[in-house]
Coordinates of C-alpha atoms in Angstrom, one line a residue:
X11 CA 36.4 -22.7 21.9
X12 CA 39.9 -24.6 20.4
X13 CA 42.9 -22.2 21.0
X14 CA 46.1 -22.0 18.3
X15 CA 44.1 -23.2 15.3
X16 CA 46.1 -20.2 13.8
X17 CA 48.9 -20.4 16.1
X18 CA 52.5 -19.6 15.2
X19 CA 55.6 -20.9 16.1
X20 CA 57.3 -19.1 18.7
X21 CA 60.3 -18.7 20.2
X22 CA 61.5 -16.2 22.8
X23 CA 64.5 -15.1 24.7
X24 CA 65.2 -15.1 28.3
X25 CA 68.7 -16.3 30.5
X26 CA 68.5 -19.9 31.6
X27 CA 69.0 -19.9 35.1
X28 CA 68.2 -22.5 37.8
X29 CA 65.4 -21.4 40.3
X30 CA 66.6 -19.7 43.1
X31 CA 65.4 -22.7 45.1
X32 CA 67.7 -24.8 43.9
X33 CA 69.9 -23.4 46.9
X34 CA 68.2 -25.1 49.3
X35 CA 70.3 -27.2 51.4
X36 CA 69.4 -30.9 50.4
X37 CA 68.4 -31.3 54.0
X38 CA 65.3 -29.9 53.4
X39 CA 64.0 -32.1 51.2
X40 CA 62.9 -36.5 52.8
X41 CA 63.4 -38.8 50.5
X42 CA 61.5 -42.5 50.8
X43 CA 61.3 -46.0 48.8
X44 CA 58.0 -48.0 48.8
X45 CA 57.8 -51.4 47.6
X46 CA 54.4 -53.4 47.5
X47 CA 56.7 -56.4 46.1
X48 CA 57.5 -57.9 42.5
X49 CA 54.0 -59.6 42.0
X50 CA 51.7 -57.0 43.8
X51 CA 49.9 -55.9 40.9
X52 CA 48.2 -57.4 37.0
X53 CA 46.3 -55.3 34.5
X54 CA 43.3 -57.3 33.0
X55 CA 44.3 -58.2 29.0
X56 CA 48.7 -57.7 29.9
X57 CA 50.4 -60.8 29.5
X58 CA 53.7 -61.6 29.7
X59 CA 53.6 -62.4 26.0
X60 CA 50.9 -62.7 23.5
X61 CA 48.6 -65.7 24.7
X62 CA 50.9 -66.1 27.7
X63 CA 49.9 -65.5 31.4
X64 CA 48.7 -62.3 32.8
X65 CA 51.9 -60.5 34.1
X66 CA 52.9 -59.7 37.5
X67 CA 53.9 -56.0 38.0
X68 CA 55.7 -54.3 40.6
X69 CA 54.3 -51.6 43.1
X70 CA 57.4 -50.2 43.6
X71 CA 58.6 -46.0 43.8
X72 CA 60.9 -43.5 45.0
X73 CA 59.2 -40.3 46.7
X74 CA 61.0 -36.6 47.5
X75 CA 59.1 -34.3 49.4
X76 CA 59.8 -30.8 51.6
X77 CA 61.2 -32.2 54.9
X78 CA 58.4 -30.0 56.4
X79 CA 55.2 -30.5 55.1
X80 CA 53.2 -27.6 55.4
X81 CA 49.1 -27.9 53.9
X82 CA 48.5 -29.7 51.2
X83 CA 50.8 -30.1 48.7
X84 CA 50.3 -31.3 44.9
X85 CA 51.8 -34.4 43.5
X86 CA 54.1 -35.2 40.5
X87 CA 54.2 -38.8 39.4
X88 CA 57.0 -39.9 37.3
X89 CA 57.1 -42.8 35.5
X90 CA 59.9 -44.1 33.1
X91 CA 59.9 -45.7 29.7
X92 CA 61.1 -49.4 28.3
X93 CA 64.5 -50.1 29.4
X94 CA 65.8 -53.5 30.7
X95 CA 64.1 -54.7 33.4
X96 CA 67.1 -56.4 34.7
X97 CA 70.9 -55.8 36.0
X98 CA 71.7 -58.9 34.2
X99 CA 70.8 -60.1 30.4
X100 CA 67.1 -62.1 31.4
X101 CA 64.5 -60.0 30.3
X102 CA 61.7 -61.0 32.5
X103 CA 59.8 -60.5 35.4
X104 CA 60.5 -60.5 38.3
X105 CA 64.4 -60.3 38.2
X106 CA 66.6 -62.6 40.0
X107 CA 66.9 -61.3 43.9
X108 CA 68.9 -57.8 44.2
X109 CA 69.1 -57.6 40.4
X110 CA 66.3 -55.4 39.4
X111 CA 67.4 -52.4 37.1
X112 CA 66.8 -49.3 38.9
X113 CA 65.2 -46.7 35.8
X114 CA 62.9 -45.3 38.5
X115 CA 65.9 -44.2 40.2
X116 CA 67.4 -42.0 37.3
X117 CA 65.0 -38.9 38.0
X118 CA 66.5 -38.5 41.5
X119 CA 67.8 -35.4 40.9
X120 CA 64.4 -34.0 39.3
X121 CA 62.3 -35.1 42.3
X122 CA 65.1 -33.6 45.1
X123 CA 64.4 -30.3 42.5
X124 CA 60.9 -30.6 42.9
X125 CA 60.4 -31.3 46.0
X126 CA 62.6 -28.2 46.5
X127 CA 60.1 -26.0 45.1
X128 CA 56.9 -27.6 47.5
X129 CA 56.1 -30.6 45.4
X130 CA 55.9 -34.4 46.7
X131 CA 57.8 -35.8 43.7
X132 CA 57.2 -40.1 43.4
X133 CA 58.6 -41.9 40.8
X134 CA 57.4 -45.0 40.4
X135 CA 58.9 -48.6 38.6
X136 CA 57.7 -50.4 35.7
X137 CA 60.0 -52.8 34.7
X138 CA 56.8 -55.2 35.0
X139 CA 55.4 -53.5 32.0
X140 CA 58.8 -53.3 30.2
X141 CA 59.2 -57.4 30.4
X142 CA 55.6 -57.9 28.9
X143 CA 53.8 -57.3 26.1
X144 CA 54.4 -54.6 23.5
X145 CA 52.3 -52.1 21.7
X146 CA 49.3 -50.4 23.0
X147 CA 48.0 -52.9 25.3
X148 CA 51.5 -51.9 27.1
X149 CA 50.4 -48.0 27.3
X150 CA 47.2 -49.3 29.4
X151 CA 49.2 -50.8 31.7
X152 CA 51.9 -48.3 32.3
X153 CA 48.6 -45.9 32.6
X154 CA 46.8 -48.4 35.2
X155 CA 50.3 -48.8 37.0
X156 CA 50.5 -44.7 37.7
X157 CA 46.7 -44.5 38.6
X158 CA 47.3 -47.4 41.1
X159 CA 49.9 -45.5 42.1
X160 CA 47.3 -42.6 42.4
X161 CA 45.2 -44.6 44.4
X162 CA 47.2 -45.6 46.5
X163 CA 48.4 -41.8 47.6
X164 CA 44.7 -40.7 47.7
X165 CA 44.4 -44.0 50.4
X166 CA 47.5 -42.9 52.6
X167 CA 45.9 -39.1 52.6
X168 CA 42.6 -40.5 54.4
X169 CA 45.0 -42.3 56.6
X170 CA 44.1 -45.9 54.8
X171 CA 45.3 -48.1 53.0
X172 CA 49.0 -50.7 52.2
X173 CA 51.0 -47.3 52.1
X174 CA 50.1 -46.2 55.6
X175 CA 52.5 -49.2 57.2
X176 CA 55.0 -47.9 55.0
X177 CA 55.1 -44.2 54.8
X178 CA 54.5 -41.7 57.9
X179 CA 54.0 -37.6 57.7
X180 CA 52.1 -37.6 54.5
X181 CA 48.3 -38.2 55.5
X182 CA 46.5 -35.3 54.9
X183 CA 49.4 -33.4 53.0
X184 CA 48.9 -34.3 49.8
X185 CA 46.6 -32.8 47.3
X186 CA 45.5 -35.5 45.2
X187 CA 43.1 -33.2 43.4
X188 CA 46.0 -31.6 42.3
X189 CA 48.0 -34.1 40.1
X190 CA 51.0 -33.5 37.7
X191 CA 52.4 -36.4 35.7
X192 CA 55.7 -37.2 33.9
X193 CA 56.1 -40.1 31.7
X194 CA 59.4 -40.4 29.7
X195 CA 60.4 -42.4 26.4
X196 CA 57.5 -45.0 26.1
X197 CA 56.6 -44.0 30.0
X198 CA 55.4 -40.8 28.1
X199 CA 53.1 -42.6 25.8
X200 CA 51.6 -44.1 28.6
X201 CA 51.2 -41.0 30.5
X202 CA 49.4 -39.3 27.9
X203 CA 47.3 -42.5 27.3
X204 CA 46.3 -42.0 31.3
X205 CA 45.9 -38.3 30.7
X206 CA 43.5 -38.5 27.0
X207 CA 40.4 -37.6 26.8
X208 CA 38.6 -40.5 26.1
X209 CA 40.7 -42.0 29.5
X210 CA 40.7 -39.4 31.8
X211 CA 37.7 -40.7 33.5
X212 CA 38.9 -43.8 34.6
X213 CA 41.4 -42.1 36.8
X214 CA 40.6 -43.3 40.5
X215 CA 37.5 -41.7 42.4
X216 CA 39.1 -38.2 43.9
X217 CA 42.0 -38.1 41.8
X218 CA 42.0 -35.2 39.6
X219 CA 45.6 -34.4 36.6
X220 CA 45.8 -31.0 35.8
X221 CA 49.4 -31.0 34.2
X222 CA 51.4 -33.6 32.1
X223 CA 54.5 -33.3 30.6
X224 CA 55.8 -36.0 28.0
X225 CA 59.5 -36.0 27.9
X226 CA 60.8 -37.3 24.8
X227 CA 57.6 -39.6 24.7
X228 CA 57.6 -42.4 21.7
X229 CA 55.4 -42.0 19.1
X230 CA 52.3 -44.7 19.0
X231 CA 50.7 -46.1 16.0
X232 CA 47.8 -44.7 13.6
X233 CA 47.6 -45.1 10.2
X234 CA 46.2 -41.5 9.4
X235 CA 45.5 -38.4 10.7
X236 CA 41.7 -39.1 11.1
X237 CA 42.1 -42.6 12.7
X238 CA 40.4 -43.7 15.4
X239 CA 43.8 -44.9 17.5
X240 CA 44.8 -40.7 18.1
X241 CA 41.8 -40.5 20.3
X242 CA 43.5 -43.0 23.0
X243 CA 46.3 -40.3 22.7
X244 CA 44.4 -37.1 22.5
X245 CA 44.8 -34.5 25.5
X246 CA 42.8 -31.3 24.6
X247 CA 41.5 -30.3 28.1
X248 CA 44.7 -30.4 30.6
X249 CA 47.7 -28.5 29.8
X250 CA 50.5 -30.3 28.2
X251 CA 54.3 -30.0 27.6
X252 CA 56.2 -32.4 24.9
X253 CA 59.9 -31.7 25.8
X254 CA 62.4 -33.2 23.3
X255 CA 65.7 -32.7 22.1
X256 CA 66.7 -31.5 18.8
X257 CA 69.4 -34.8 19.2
X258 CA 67.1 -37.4 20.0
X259 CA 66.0 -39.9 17.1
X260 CA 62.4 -39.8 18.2
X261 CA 61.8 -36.0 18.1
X262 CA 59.7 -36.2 15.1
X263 CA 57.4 -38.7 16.8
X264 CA 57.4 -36.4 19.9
X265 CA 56.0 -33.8 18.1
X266 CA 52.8 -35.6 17.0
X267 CA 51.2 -35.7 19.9
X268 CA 51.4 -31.6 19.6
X269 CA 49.6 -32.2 16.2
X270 CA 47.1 -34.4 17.4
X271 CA 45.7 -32.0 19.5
X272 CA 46.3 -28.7 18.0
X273 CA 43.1 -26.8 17.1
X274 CA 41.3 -28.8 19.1
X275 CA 42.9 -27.8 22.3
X276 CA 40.5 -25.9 25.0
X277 CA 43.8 -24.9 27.2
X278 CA 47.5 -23.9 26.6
X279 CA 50.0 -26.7 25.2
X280 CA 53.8 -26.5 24.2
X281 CA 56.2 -28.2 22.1
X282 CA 59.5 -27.6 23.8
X283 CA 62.9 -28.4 21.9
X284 CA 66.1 -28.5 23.8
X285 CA 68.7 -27.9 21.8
X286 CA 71.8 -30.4 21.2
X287 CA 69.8 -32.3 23.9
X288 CA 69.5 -36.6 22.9
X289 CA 67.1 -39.1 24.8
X290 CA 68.7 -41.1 27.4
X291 CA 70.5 -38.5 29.2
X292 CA 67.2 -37.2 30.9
X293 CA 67.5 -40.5 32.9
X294 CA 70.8 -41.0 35.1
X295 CA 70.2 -44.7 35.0
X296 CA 70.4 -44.4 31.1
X297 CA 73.2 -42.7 30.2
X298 CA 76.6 -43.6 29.0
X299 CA 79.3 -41.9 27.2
X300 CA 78.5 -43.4 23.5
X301 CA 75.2 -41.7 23.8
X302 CA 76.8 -37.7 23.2
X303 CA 77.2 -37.3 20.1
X304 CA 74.4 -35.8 17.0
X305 CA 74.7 -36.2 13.9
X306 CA 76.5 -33.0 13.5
X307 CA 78.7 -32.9 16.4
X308 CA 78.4 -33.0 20.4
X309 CA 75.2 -33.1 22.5
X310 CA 74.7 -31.4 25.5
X311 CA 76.8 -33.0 28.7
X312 CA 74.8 -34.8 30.5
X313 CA 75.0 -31.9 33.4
X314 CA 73.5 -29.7 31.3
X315 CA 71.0 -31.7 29.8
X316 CA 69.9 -32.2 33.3
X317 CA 70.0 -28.5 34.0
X318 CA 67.2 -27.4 31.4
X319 CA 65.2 -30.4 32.5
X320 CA 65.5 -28.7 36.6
X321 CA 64.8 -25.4 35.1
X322 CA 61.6 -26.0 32.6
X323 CA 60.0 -28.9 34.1
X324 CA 59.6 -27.7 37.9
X325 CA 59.0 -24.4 36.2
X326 CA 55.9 -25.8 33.9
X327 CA 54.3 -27.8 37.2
X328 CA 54.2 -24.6 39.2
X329 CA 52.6 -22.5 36.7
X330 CA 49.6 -25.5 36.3
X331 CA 50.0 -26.8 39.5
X332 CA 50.6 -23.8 41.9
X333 CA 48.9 -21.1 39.9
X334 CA 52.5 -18.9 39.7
X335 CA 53.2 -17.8 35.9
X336 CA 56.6 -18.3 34.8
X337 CA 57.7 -16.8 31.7
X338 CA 59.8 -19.3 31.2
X339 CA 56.2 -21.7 30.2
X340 CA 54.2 -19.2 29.3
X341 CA 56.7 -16.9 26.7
X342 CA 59.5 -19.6 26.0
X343 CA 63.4 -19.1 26.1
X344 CA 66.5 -19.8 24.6
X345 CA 69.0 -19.2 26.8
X346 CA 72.6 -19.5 25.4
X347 CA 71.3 -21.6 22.5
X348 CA 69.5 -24.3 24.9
X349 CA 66.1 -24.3 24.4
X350 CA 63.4 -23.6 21.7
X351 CA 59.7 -23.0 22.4
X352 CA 56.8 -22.8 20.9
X353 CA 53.5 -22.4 23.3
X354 CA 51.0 -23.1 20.9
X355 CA 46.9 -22.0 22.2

């Protein structure tokens, strides 16, 4: 049966508050880079242009995690959208030595939050993917880069695998059955390409999502409602959050991945609206000065900005991930003006 064919828009009150847990001294949570190199990786039919050769990507990611792991803990997997792929102004791949452009770097603070609250947080690069091709074909290879990604985790857990030179304390820690993913800008297209329906299966043998969460995720292409292109983009069976500011350019397109899969949703999804909140700030890496101002006025600083994304997104992973309702996912708030919500199914 499809939940919130009849659904209303919602919106609820409640104080927004950081999770207690963000008190946690930052020596409880490890943080580790990996790096397979610039050329460890190529997704069949992704070329560095059109009719140009198949692209080298990087296997490259950041990874916070509770100092002391304790059983089996479930993994986020971040991945960020099309910025350049180099310090410099050559937009290819790989970058000159030293002078890659860190965007995987700018959730820092949201993986130190997660891993707070008993997560392994690991966000991973793709400037590979943001130097090649554009369009769809570049959703299946953000989506192939996160599932090798996957893999690779699922490897170091039965203590095999490139990852088990590089990391130590994670083998048998990690709950790969138990997956959340974050994509954001393009990053969340591709996520919720990974995450659709008529994809989900090609996820990597004992890899299992249960929660994804596109943050201000570009809109793709379809000509219609009916066409056949919505189905690469269609979650109906995994809980879902699309979290975008009422400031950000794209919201509109955001929001159509709601539509594409309301009333034909089987489990709970949410359209969540940050208020005076734009698109780049979400991404330390991203964000300048000339980026804080609407249409109307003044967005959020970028410290608060970053404040509702540590106190909904941790907040929506452990409700799907850990089983622990949190009003905050399941009712919606708007504390002080922040945030709109509207669960819808």
């Amino acid at each position: 049966m499809a939940f919130g064919k009849a659904a209303a828009a919602v919106a609820c009150a409640m104080v927004l508050t950081a999770p207690t847990t963000s008190a946690a001294p930052d020596n409880s949570v490890r943080r580790v880079e990996y790096s397979l190199g610039d050329r460890a990786f190529q997704v069949p039919g992704f070329h560095t242009e059109p009719g140009g050769p198949v692209a080298d990507l990087e296997l490259t990611a950041i990874v916070h995690a509770p100092r002391t792991l304790v059983g089996k803990r479930p993994l986020v997997l971040l991945a960020h959208g099309f910025w350049k792929p180099c310090q410099g102004e050559q937009w290819a791949w790989p970058c000159p030595a030293g002078d890659a452009f860190p965007s995987y770097r700018g959730y820092d603070y949201l993986g130190e939050e997660l891993a707070r609250q008993g997560f392994v947080a690991v966000s991973v690069s793709v400037n590979g993917v943001n130097a090649g091709e554009m369009g769809e074909i570049a959703d299946v290879a953000r989506a192939a880069v996160m599932s090798k990604h996957l893999e690779m985790w699922r490897d170091l857990n039965d203590g095999k695998g490139p990852l088990t030179r590089m990391l130590s304390g994670f083998k048998n820690h990690v709950d790969l059955t138990n997956v959340g993913t974050l994509g954001h800008s393009r990053g969340g297209r591709g996520a919720v390409y990974q995450a659709s329906d008529k994809h989900i299966a090609a996820l990597p043998r004992g890899v299992r999502i249960r929660a994804v969460l596109p943050l201000a995720p570009a809109g793709y292409y379809a000509p219609d409602p009916e066409a056949p292109e919505n189905l690469d983009y269609r979650i109906t069976k995994i809980p879902f959050a699309v979290v975008a500011g009422d400031c950000d350019a794209i919201a509109g397109q955001a929001a159509g991945y709601v539509t594409n899969a309301q009333g034909r949703n089987l489990v709970p999804i949410h359209l969540v609206t940050p208020k005076r909140a734009n698109h780049n700030f979400f991404n330390t890496e991203w964000s300048y000065d000339h980026d804080n101002h609407c249409a109307d006025g003044p967005t959020l600083t970028q410290e608060e900005q970053r404040k509702v994304a540590t106190s909904y997104i941790p907040a929506f992973f452990r409700q799907y991930l850990l089983n622990r309702r949190n009003p905050i996912v399941s009712e919606g708030y708007q504390g002080v003006d922040v945030v709109t919500h509207q669960p819808i199914g």
